[in-house]
Amino acid sequence: MTVSAPVARTAEGDRSGGSLTAVARPRASLLAVVVVPLALVGVLLVLSGRYGYHRDELYFRLLADQPAWGYVDQPPLTPLVARAAVALLGDGAWALRVPAALAAGLLAALLALLARELGGSPRAQVVAALGAASASPLISGHLLLTSSLDWPLWVLVGLLVTRALLREQPACWVWAGAVAGVALANKLLVVLLLVSLLAALVAVGPRDALRTRWPWLGALAALVVGAPTVVYQLANGLPQLDMAGSLTGSTARWLFLPGQLLVLGPPGALVWGAGLVALWRGARWRPVRVLGAAAVAGLGLLFAVAGQFYYSTGFLLLLWAVGSVALADDVVPGLLPWLRGARLGRFVAVNVVTSAVVALPLLPLPWLAASPVPLVNPAVGDQVGWQRYSEQVADVVLALPPAEQRRTVLLAENYGEAGALDRYGPALGLPPVYSGHNALHEAGPPPVDATTTVALVQDPDRPGAEDAVMLWTLRSTFERCEVAGRLDSGTGVPNEEEGTTIVVCRGMLRPWSEAWPDLGYVGLSTFCQPCRRLDG
């Protein structure tokens, strides 16, 4: 086996002057760094046109028409990527998914390179690359989500930090900071990675790194590159704090720990778990033990704030790369001894296949409806029915008298509905759509002459419906609202839109300029604050 770089010298203790252990950097595996990523991209592109848009993709498509330095719910990078994809490739779901597929291929290559940096053999590099084909990363590779770009950036930060600590290349701290700055333009979750790395360096070392200028120059690089996002957040009162608060809660906390078994697939949990153990038991990796400590700190913080369980994906991918080397190369004797050789390959293959069934649009819709897949992965259900829903709204609008149609607007309760009506509405002859959800509220209210509203509202008879923002706003703004239909995809695939009520509201009691401020809400915070204030 050829070695492409000098070995790293790793100390047994922080400034202890103890014995040194060499960690060779093997040759890069062509199969792991090129073939596996290209195969993954190819599979994702072949499947990119199945089912339909995901609600987030419809939202990014809408935001692409409103370019900005930031939005109340996210930084601007993913909407800008969506804008570029539509401009270059066309207005279709498959076009939006090309960048996601390419990002998945990049993730696979970076995982392989991280395994190589840790001394992993070509076999270990292949196992590491296949981490990109596990559950959560595979969903992000199929759909254009903010996490599609986030996870490759996280792994690249981890790779550069590993080089800085294991290869004595301190300038890599600056590059890691610059990459984190790019990630800030995509999602603020990378702040958790940086805070966790700092806490881990303080806790387990090597603390000598903090006594040099390089990590601090890296932090400065992150601030400089991420300055537009930081400035936007500060100038607008840190709106993403409200967004983050809307996505946390006791339910998320109870789901968090069992959810970790699902993030990279249940079989994959053994691989990243082995990586965590190996970082503590393997003397050769003492300088990068910080990766394990950072993962523990990050998961602890996410649990404390009741974050969504899949927010840990970036940490677990780093541990997956470590675990791939530990298991494929038997770095820690006695660690899962039954999971070696061909058995490890079969084990990872099972993880890839089960992840694909859950994450990708493989099943025909009748089979999907009869399977538990939409319950395990709600993102699958969110890709079904949008065009038919838009047609059902069109049936209601076109049944109105022509004169009334000219004074009609559409009002969507969430950004998925708004995105679908914007995408399919013009061809169906529908009027413009408005929504108070997330950044769409900033587009402003309907025109003053819009006296009839066709709105999509979650079931008004459900418990607690009277406290929903949308329903309360409609009841306080119009004399009457009549149910005109319900959304039904006709597929039997469950999602949160099925059964949504289509209502026609007439007789305005107050102008839109007065009603619109009451309609703004972010994330899952659909609880009505105005109705509580006014009703005592």
mmCIF file of N, CA, C and O in Angstrom, residues 53-114:
data_model
loop_
_atom_site.group_PDB
_atom_site.id
_atom_site.type_symbol
_atom_site.label_atom_id
_atom_site.label_comp_id
_atom_site.label_asym_id
_atom_site.label_seq_id
_atom_site.Cartn_x
_atom_site.Cartn_y
_atom_site.Cartn_z
ATOM 1 N N TYR A 53 -42.907 17.334 -6.484
ATOM 2 C CA TYR A 53 -42.189 18.273 -5.625
ATOM 3 C C TYR A 53 -42.395 17.928 -4.152
ATOM 4 O O TYR A 53 -43.467 17.474 -3.745
ATOM 5 N N HIS A 54 -41.390 18.197 -3.355
ATOM 6 C CA HIS A 54 -41.543 18.239 -1.901
ATOM 7 C C HIS A 54 -41.960 19.656 -1.514
ATOM 8 O O HIS A 54 -41.644 20.625 -2.216
ATOM 9 N N ARG A 55 -42.656 19.798 -0.407
ATOM 10 C CA ARG A 55 -43.150 21.125 -0.018
ATOM 11 C C ARG A 55 -42.008 22.135 0.121
ATOM 12 O O ARG A 55 -42.160 23.304 -0.236
ATOM 13 N N ASP A 56 -40.862 21.710 0.643
ATOM 14 C CA ASP A 56 -39.739 22.641 0.773
ATOM 15 C C ASP A 56 -39.225 23.095 -0.583
ATOM 16 O O ASP A 56 -38.821 24.254 -0.754
ATOM 17 N N GLU A 57 -39.220 22.208 -1.562
ATOM 18 C CA GLU A 57 -38.784 22.586 -2.908
ATOM 19 C C GLU A 57 -39.728 23.617 -3.517
ATOM 20 O O GLU A 57 -39.287 24.568 -4.179
ATOM 21 N N LEU A 58 -41.021 23.448 -3.297
ATOM 22 C CA LEU A 58 -41.986 24.440 -3.782
ATOM 23 C C LEU A 58 -41.756 25.784 -3.106
ATOM 24 O O LEU A 58 -41.900 26.847 -3.733
ATOM 25 N N TYR A 59 -41.388 25.746 -1.830
ATOM 26 C CA TYR A 59 -41.113 26.984 -1.090
ATOM 27 C C TYR A 59 -39.850 27.666 -1.621
ATOM 28 O O TYR A 59 -39.840 28.885 -1.851
ATOM 29 N N PHE A 60 -38.786 26.904 -1.820
ATOM 30 C CA PHE A 60 -37.551 27.493 -2.341
ATOM 31 C C PHE A 60 -37.784 28.099 -3.721
ATOM 32 O O PHE A 60 -37.210 29.133 -4.064
ATOM 33 N N ARG A 61 -38.626 27.436 -4.512
ATOM 34 C CA ARG A 61 -38.954 27.973 -5.829
ATOM 35 C C ARG A 61 -39.639 29.335 -5.704
ATOM 36 O O ARG A 61 -39.376 30.247 -6.500
ATOM 37 N N LEU A 62 -40.502 29.477 -4.707
ATOM 38 C CA LEU A 62 -41.150 30.766 -4.462
ATOM 39 C C LEU A 62 -40.144 31.811 -3.988
ATOM 40 O O LEU A 62 -40.141 32.951 -4.458
ATOM 41 N N LEU A 63 -39.285 31.435 -3.038
ATOM 42 C CA LEU A 63 -38.305 32.384 -2.518
ATOM 43 C C LEU A 63 -37.312 32.799 -3.585
ATOM 44 O O LEU A 63 -36.729 33.886 -3.500
ATOM 45 N N ALA A 64 -37.096 31.920 -4.566
ATOM 46 C CA ALA A 64 -36.168 32.266 -5.644
ATOM 47 C C ALA A 64 -36.623 33.509 -6.396
ATOM 48 O O ALA A 64 -35.806 34.225 -6.984
ATOM 49 N N ASP A 65 -37.918 33.796 -6.373
ATOM 50 C CA ASP A 65 -38.449 35.002 -7.015
ATOM 51 C C ASP A 65 -38.358 36.220 -6.103
ATOM 52 O O ASP A 65 -38.719 37.325 -6.508
ATOM 53 N N GLN A 66 -37.897 35.997 -4.849
ATOM 54 C CA GLN A 66 -37.752 37.092 -3.883
ATOM 55 C C GLN A 66 -36.336 37.078 -3.315
ATOM 56 O O GLN A 66 -36.127 36.885 -2.122
ATOM 57 N N PRO A 67 -35.284 37.228 -4.164
ATOM 58 C CA PRO A 67 -33.909 37.126 -3.670
ATOM 59 C C PRO A 67 -33.629 38.162 -2.584
ATOM 60 O O PRO A 67 -34.068 39.303 -2.668
ATOM 61 N N ALA A 68 -32.940 37.726 -1.553
ATOM 62 C CA ALA A 68 -32.655 38.595 -0.419
ATOM 63 C C ALA A 68 -31.389 38.104 0.268
ATOM 64 O O ALA A 68 -30.881 37.012 -0.005
ATOM 65 N N TRP A 69 -30.880 38.908 1.195
ATOM 66 C CA TRP A 69 -29.707 38.516 1.975
ATOM 67 C C TRP A 69 -30.054 37.479 3.039
ATOM 68 O O TRP A 69 -29.173 36.842 3.614
ATOM 69 N N GLY A 70 -31.339 37.323 3.278
ATOM 70 C CA GLY A 70 -31.778 36.352 4.267
ATOM 71 C C GLY A 70 -33.282 36.405 4.386
ATOM 72 O O GLY A 70 -33.947 37.310 3.846
ATOM 73 N N TYR A 71 -33.833 35.424 5.096
ATOM 74 C CA TYR A 71 -35.269 35.333 5.308
ATOM 75 C C TYR A 71 -35.512 35.048 6.788
ATOM 76 O O TYR A 71 -34.593 34.681 7.524
ATOM 77 N N VAL A 72 -36.745 35.201 7.204
ATOM 78 C CA VAL A 72 -37.030 35.015 8.627
ATOM 79 C C VAL A 72 -36.775 33.589 9.092
ATOM 80 O O VAL A 72 -36.553 33.346 10.282
ATOM 81 N N ASP A 73 -36.785 32.643 8.171
ATOM 82 C CA ASP A 73 -36.660 31.240 8.552
ATOM 83 C C ASP A 73 -35.378 30.572 8.083
ATOM 84 O O ASP A 73 -35.113 29.433 8.450
ATOM 85 N N GLN A 74 -34.580 31.273 7.264
ATOM 86 C CA GLN A 74 -33.362 30.647 6.762
ATOM 87 C C GLN A 74 -32.482 31.661 6.036
ATOM 88 O O GLN A 74 -32.965 32.695 5.574
ATOM 89 N N PRO A 75 -31.175 31.361 5.923
ATOM 90 C CA PRO A 75 -30.287 32.161 5.079
ATOM 91 C C PRO A 75 -30.596 31.939 3.591
ATOM 92 O O PRO A 75 -31.430 31.100 3.242
ATOM 93 N N PRO A 76 -29.892 32.629 2.697
ATOM 94 C CA PRO A 76 -30.330 32.671 1.297
ATOM 95 C C PRO A 76 -29.757 31.612 0.371
ATOM 96 O O PRO A 76 -30.195 31.515 -0.776
ATOM 97 N N LEU A 77 -28.786 30.779 0.809
ATOM 98 C CA LEU A 77 -28.046 29.966 -0.157
ATOM 99 C C LEU A 77 -28.921 28.955 -0.884
ATOM 100 O O LEU A 77 -28.874 28.855 -2.121
ATOM 101 N N THR A 78 -29.720 28.170 -0.169
ATOM 102 C CA THR A 78 -30.521 27.142 -0.847
ATOM 103 C C THR A 78 -31.538 27.754 -1.811
ATOM 104 O O THR A 78 -31.680 27.261 -2.939
ATOM 105 N N PRO A 79 -32.266 28.820 -1.446
ATOM 106 C CA PRO A 79 -33.138 29.452 -2.448
ATOM 107 C C PRO A 79 -32.372 29.967 -3.667
ATOM 108 O O PRO A 79 -32.885 29.908 -4.795
ATOM 109 N N LEU A 80 -31.139 30.458 -3.464
ATOM 110 C CA LEU A 80 -30.343 30.904 -4.608
ATOM 111 C C LEU A 80 -29.965 29.728 -5.503
ATOM 112 O O LEU A 80 -29.965 29.844 -6.737
ATOM 113 N N VAL A 81 -29.636 28.603 -4.898
ATOM 114 C CA VAL A 81 -29.347 27.397 -5.681
ATOM 115 C C VAL A 81 -30.588 26.966 -6.459
ATOM 116 O O VAL A 81 -30.505 26.574 -7.633
ATOM 117 N N ALA A 82 -31.759 27.045 -5.823
ATOM 118 C CA ALA A 82 -33.009 26.710 -6.515
ATOM 119 C C ALA A 82 -33.234 27.646 -7.695
ATOM 120 O O ALA A 82 -33.651 27.209 -8.785
ATOM 121 N N ARG A 83 -32.967 28.915 -7.498
ATOM 122 C CA ARG A 83 -33.135 29.902 -8.577
ATOM 123 C C ARG A 83 -32.223 29.563 -9.757
ATOM 124 O O ARG A 83 -32.640 29.592 -10.926
ATOM 125 N N ALA A 84 -30.973 29.215 -9.451
ATOM 126 C CA ALA A 84 -30.020 28.877 -10.510
ATOM 127 C C ALA A 84 -30.440 27.603 -11.240
ATOM 128 O O ALA A 84 -30.338 27.512 -12.472
ATOM 129 N N ALA A 85 -30.923 26.605 -10.488
ATOM 130 C CA ALA A 85 -31.335 25.348 -11.111
ATOM 131 C C ALA A 85 -32.496 25.559 -12.071
ATOM 132 O O ALA A 85 -32.499 25.016 -13.189
ATOM 133 N N VAL A 86 -33.480 26.344 -11.655
ATOM 134 C CA VAL A 86 -34.635 26.615 -12.520
ATOM 135 C C VAL A 86 -34.200 27.396 -13.759
ATOM 136 O O VAL A 86 -34.632 27.114 -14.882
ATOM 137 N N ALA A 87 -33.307 28.380 -13.570
ATOM 138 C CA ALA A 87 -32.861 29.203 -14.693
ATOM 139 C C ALA A 87 -32.056 28.386 -15.708
ATOM 140 O O ALA A 87 -32.180 28.587 -16.923
ATOM 141 N N LEU A 88 -31.254 27.460 -15.217
ATOM 142 C CA LEU A 88 -30.365 26.711 -16.104
ATOM 143 C C LEU A 88 -30.990 25.452 -16.672
ATOM 144 O O LEU A 88 -30.704 25.071 -17.812
ATOM 145 N N LEU A 89 -31.853 24.803 -15.887
ATOM 146 C CA LEU A 89 -32.332 23.478 -16.264
ATOM 147 C C LEU A 89 -33.821 23.413 -16.565
ATOM 148 O O LEU A 89 -34.289 22.443 -17.171
ATOM 149 N N GLY A 90 -34.587 24.402 -16.110
ATOM 150 C CA GLY A 90 -36.019 24.386 -16.352
ATOM 151 C C GLY A 90 -36.813 24.296 -15.070
ATOM 152 O O GLY A 90 -36.278 24.012 -13.996
ATOM 153 N N ASP A 91 -38.111 24.534 -15.197
ATOM 154 C CA ASP A 91 -38.990 24.622 -14.035
ATOM 155 C C ASP A 91 -39.641 23.272 -13.751
ATOM 156 O O ASP A 91 -40.801 23.037 -14.080
ATOM 157 N N GLY A 92 -38.872 22.380 -13.150
ATOM 158 C CA GLY A 92 -39.383 21.062 -12.808
ATOM 159 C C GLY A 92 -38.727 20.552 -11.549
ATOM 160 O O GLY A 92 -37.636 21.005 -11.167
ATOM 161 N N ALA A 93 -39.371 19.584 -10.902
ATOM 162 C CA ALA A 93 -38.814 19.032 -9.678
ATOM 163 C C ALA A 93 -37.442 18.414 -9.927
ATOM 164 O O ALA A 93 -36.519 18.540 -9.112
ATOM 165 N N TRP A 94 -37.283 17.743 -11.072
ATOM 166 C CA TRP A 94 -36.013 17.089 -11.361
ATOM 167 C C TRP A 94 -34.877 18.107 -11.436
ATOM 168 O O TRP A 94 -33.738 17.807 -11.041
ATOM 169 N N ALA A 95 -35.174 19.312 -11.949
ATOM 170 C CA ALA A 95 -34.137 20.338 -12.074
ATOM 171 C C ALA A 95 -33.644 20.779 -10.703
ATOM 172 O O ALA A 95 -32.434 20.969 -10.487
ATOM 173 N N LEU A 96 -34.586 20.958 -9.754
ATOM 174 C CA LEU A 96 -34.190 21.357 -8.409
ATOM 175 C C LEU A 96 -33.348 20.279 -7.737
ATOM 176 O O LEU A 96 -32.528 20.576 -6.859
ATOM 177 N N ARG A 97 -33.539 19.037 -8.143
ATOM 178 C CA ARG A 97 -32.868 17.930 -7.474
ATOM 179 C C ARG A 97 -31.469 17.631 -8.020
ATOM 180 O O ARG A 97 -30.733 16.850 -7.421
ATOM 181 N N VAL A 98 -31.108 18.241 -9.138
ATOM 182 C CA VAL A 98 -29.755 18.052 -9.658
ATOM 183 C C VAL A 98 -28.706 18.555 -8.662
ATOM 184 O O VAL A 98 -27.735 17.845 -8.359
ATOM 185 N N PRO A 99 -28.830 19.778 -8.105
ATOM 186 C CA PRO A 99 -27.844 20.207 -7.101
ATOM 187 C C PRO A 99 -27.815 19.306 -5.876
ATOM 188 O O PRO A 99 -26.741 19.064 -5.311
ATOM 189 N N ALA A 100 -28.971 18.789 -5.456
ATOM 190 C CA ALA A 100 -29.004 17.894 -4.299
ATOM 191 C C ALA A 100 -28.246 16.609 -4.587
ATOM 192 O O ALA A 100 -27.494 16.108 -3.738
ATOM 193 N N ALA A 101 -28.431 16.057 -5.789
ATOM 194 C CA ALA A 101 -27.726 14.830 -6.158
ATOM 195 C C ALA A 101 -26.225 15.061 -6.213
ATOM 196 O O ALA A 101 -25.429 14.229 -5.743
ATOM 197 N N LEU A 102 -25.813 16.182 -6.779
ATOM 198 C CA LEU A 102 -24.381 16.501 -6.847
ATOM 199 C C LEU A 102 -23.803 16.678 -5.445
ATOM 200 O O LEU A 102 -22.670 16.244 -5.177
ATOM 201 N N ALA A 103 -24.566 17.305 -4.557
ATOM 202 C CA ALA A 103 -24.099 17.476 -3.176
ATOM 203 C C ALA A 103 -23.957 16.133 -2.484
ATOM 204 O O ALA A 103 -23.028 15.921 -1.687
ATOM 205 N N ALA A 104 -24.859 15.189 -2.785
ATOM 206 C CA ALA A 104 -24.755 13.847 -2.200
ATOM 207 C C ALA A 104 -23.496 13.144 -2.678
ATOM 208 O O ALA A 104 -22.809 12.453 -1.906
ATOM 209 N N GLY A 105 -23.175 13.288 -3.957
ATOM 210 C CA GLY A 105 -21.940 12.716 -4.468
ATOM 211 C C GLY A 105 -20.712 13.321 -3.811
ATOM 212 O O GLY A 105 -19.750 12.610 -3.475
ATOM 213 N N LEU A 106 -20.747 14.640 -3.611
ATOM 214 C CA LEU A 106 -19.643 15.304 -2.918
ATOM 215 C C LEU A 106 -19.523 14.799 -1.486
ATOM 216 O O LEU A 106 -18.410 14.579 -0.983
ATOM 217 N N LEU A 107 -20.655 14.608 -0.816
ATOM 218 C CA LEU A 107 -20.640 14.082 0.547
ATOM 219 C C LEU A 107 -19.972 12.717 0.596
ATOM 220 O O LEU A 107 -19.142 12.442 1.489
ATOM 221 N N ALA A 108 -20.304 11.840 -0.348
ATOM 222 C CA ALA A 108 -19.703 10.511 -0.373
ATOM 223 C C ALA A 108 -18.188 10.601 -0.532
ATOM 224 O O ALA A 108 -17.425 9.900 0.164
ATOM 225 N N ALA A 109 -17.723 11.463 -1.436
ATOM 226 C CA ALA A 109 -16.287 11.612 -1.651
ATOM 227 C C ALA A 109 -15.595 12.168 -0.410
ATOM 228 O O ALA A 109 -14.500 11.716 -0.042
ATOM 229 N N LEU A 110 -16.219 13.129 0.244
ATOM 230 C CA LEU A 110 -15.611 13.728 1.438
ATOM 231 C C LEU A 110 -15.540 12.736 2.586
ATOM 232 O O LEU A 110 -14.561 12.725 3.348
ATOM 233 N N LEU A 111 -16.553 11.898 2.737
ATOM 234 C CA LEU A 111 -16.510 10.867 3.772
ATOM 235 C C LEU A 111 -15.358 9.900 3.512
ATOM 236 O O LEU A 111 -14.652 9.478 4.444
ATOM 237 N N ALA A 112 -15.165 9.532 2.244
ATOM 238 C CA ALA A 112 -14.054 8.648 1.906
ATOM 239 C C ALA A 112 -12.718 9.309 2.216
ATOM 240 O O ALA A 112 -11.800 8.671 2.750
ATOM 241 N N LEU A 113 -12.587 10.592 1.888
ATOM 242 C CA LEU A 113 -11.338 11.309 2.152
ATOM 243 C C LEU A 113 -11.091 11.466 3.647
ATOM 244 O O LEU A 113 -9.934 11.435 4.099
ATOM 245 N N LEU A 114 -12.159 11.631 4.420
ATOM 246 C CA LEU A 114 -11.988 11.721 5.874
ATOM 247 C C LEU A 114 -11.497 10.383 6.426
ATOM 248 O O LEU A 114 -10.601 10.346 7.288
#
